[in-house]
C-alpha cells in the first residue's frame, strides 16, 4: 500500500504543475493556508501509518516513518528540480517515462527491503 501511495504521489507531481507549485511554495514561504494544508496532509499520513505500518514495525529495528519521509522528500525534490530548472538528479530525468518506471521500481525495492 505504501508503494502505491508513493507511486501515485510521483505521478501526481509529474503531471500536475499546480501541485508542484504548491509544494514549492510550501517549502519556500510561510503561509496560514499552506500550514493548514500541511496539517491535513500530516493527518492523512498519521492515519495511514497508525493503521497500516506502525503495528507491523513496532518490534522491528527498521522505522518506517523515516524511510517514508526520505522517499517522499526524494519524490518532491526530483519532480520539482526537473520541472523548474530542467534538472537531472544522478543523471535521471524524471520527466521521461523510462526514468519514472525505474524510480517506481526502486521505490518498491526500498519499501520491500524495509518490510523484510
Short mmCIF file of C-alpha atoms in Angstrom, two decimals:
data_model
loop_
_atom_site.label_atom_id
_atom_site.label_comp_id
_atom_site.label_asym_id
_atom_site.label_seq_id
_atom_site.Cartn_x
_atom_site.Cartn_y
_atom_site.Cartn_z
CA UNK A 1 0.00 0.00 0.00
CA UNK A 2 2.87 2.40 0.77
CA UNK A 3 4.33 1.73 -2.68
CA UNK A 4 1.01 2.56 -4.30
CA UNK A 5 0.75 5.85 -2.41
CA UNK A 6 4.32 6.82 -3.32
CA UNK A 7 3.76 5.95 -6.99
CA UNK A 8 0.55 8.00 -7.08
CA UNK A 9 2.38 10.89 -5.46
CA UNK A 10 5.12 10.69 -8.10
CA UNK A 11 2.57 10.56 -10.93
CA UNK A 12 0.63 13.49 -9.49
CA UNK A 13 3.71 15.67 -9.13
CA UNK A 14 4.91 14.83 -12.64
CA UNK A 15 1.52 15.56 -14.21
CA UNK A 16 0.24 18.47 -12.13
CA UNK A 17 2.09 21.77 -12.47
CA UNK A 18 -0.17 23.44 -9.90
CA UNK A 19 0.61 20.75 -7.31
CA UNK A 20 4.35 21.22 -7.90
CA UNK A 21 3.86 24.96 -7.47
CA UNK A 22 2.04 24.41 -4.16
CA UNK A 23 4.80 22.11 -2.88
CA UNK A 24 7.46 24.61 -3.95
CA UNK A 25 5.55 27.46 -2.36
CA UNK A 26 5.14 25.40 0.80
CA UNK A 27 8.87 24.92 1.29
CA UNK A 28 9.84 28.49 0.44
CA UNK A 29 7.24 30.67 2.16
CA UNK A 30 5.28 30.76 5.37
CA UNK A 31 1.52 30.94 4.97
CA UNK A 32 -1.50 30.09 7.10
CA UNK A 33 -3.19 28.37 4.15
CA UNK A 34 -0.12 26.22 3.47
CA UNK A 35 0.26 25.43 7.15
CA UNK A 36 -3.34 24.19 7.20
CA UNK A 37 -2.71 22.14 4.06
CA UNK A 38 0.39 20.61 5.64
CA UNK A 39 -1.58 19.74 8.79
CA UNK A 40 -4.22 17.96 6.67
CA UNK A 41 -1.50 16.07 4.80
CA UNK A 42 0.12 15.07 8.08
CA UNK A 43 -3.22 13.90 9.50
CA UNK A 44 -3.72 11.67 6.46
CA UNK A 45 -0.17 10.33 6.80
CA UNK A 46 -0.59 9.77 10.51
CA UNK A 47 -3.80 7.83 9.95
CA UNK A 48 -2.15 5.67 7.31
CA UNK A 49 0.92 4.98 9.44
CA UNK A 50 -1.12 4.24 12.56
CA UNK A 51 -3.48 1.85 10.77
CA UNK A 52 -1.11 0.14 8.36
CA UNK A 53 2.54 0.42 9.26
CA UNK A 54 3.19 1.13 12.94
CA UNK A 55 1.87 -2.18 14.23
CA UNK A 56 3.95 -4.17 11.76
CA UNK A 57 7.15 -2.29 12.59
CA UNK A 58 6.72 -1.90 16.36
CA UNK A 59 9.14 -4.74 17.26
CA UNK A 60 11.47 -4.32 14.28
CA UNK A 61 14.75 -2.49 14.03
CA UNK A 62 13.55 -0.57 10.95
CA UNK A 63 11.48 2.55 11.49
CA UNK A 64 9.17 3.05 8.52
CA UNK A 65 8.37 6.71 9.22
CA UNK A 66 11.90 7.97 8.42
CA UNK A 67 12.02 5.69 5.37
CA UNK A 68 8.72 7.13 4.12
CA UNK A 69 9.85 10.69 4.87
CA UNK A 70 13.05 10.25 2.85
CA UNK A 71 11.18 8.69 -0.08
CA UNK A 72 8.57 11.45 -0.10
CA UNK A 73 11.29 14.12 0.10
CA UNK A 74 13.13 12.49 -2.80
CA UNK A 75 9.98 12.42 -4.91
CA UNK A 76 9.34 16.10 -4.14
CA UNK A 77 12.87 17.15 -4.99
CA UNK A 78 13.23 15.10 -8.18
CA UNK A 79 9.96 16.35 -9.63
CA UNK A 80 10.46 19.97 -8.58
CA UNK A 81 14.02 20.29 -9.88
CA UNK A 82 13.18 18.55 -13.17
CA UNK A 83 10.25 20.82 -13.92
CA UNK A 84 11.71 24.04 -12.52
CA UNK A 85 15.23 24.06 -13.93
CA UNK A 86 15.15 21.11 -16.33
CA UNK A 87 17.43 19.48 -13.82
CA UNK A 88 18.68 15.95 -13.68
CA UNK A 89 19.36 14.14 -10.46
CA UNK A 90 22.06 11.47 -10.59
CA UNK A 91 21.70 11.60 -14.37
CA UNK A 92 17.98 10.76 -14.16
CA UNK A 93 15.39 12.87 -15.99
CA UNK A 94 12.19 12.05 -14.11
CA UNK A 95 10.15 13.64 -16.92
CA UNK A 96 10.97 10.63 -19.11
CA UNK A 97 8.73 7.57 -18.93
CA UNK A 98 11.62 5.09 -18.58
CA UNK A 99 13.04 7.09 -15.66
CA UNK A 100 9.64 7.09 -13.95
CA UNK A 101 9.45 3.32 -14.37
CA UNK A 102 12.90 2.90 -12.82
CA UNK A 103 12.11 5.21 -9.91
CA UNK A 104 8.86 3.32 -9.21
CA UNK A 105 10.75 0.02 -9.32
CA UNK A 106 13.31 1.41 -6.88
CA UNK A 107 10.62 2.78 -4.55
CA UNK A 108 9.13 -0.71 -4.43
CA UNK A 109 12.55 -2.27 -3.71
CA UNK A 110 13.21 0.12 -0.83
CA UNK A 111 9.80 -0.48 0.73
CA UNK A 112 10.25 -4.25 0.34
CA UNK A 113 13.69 -4.05 1.99
CA UNK A 114 12.12 -2.20 4.91
CA UNK A 115 9.46 -4.89 5.29
CA UNK A 116 11.96 -7.80 5.37
#
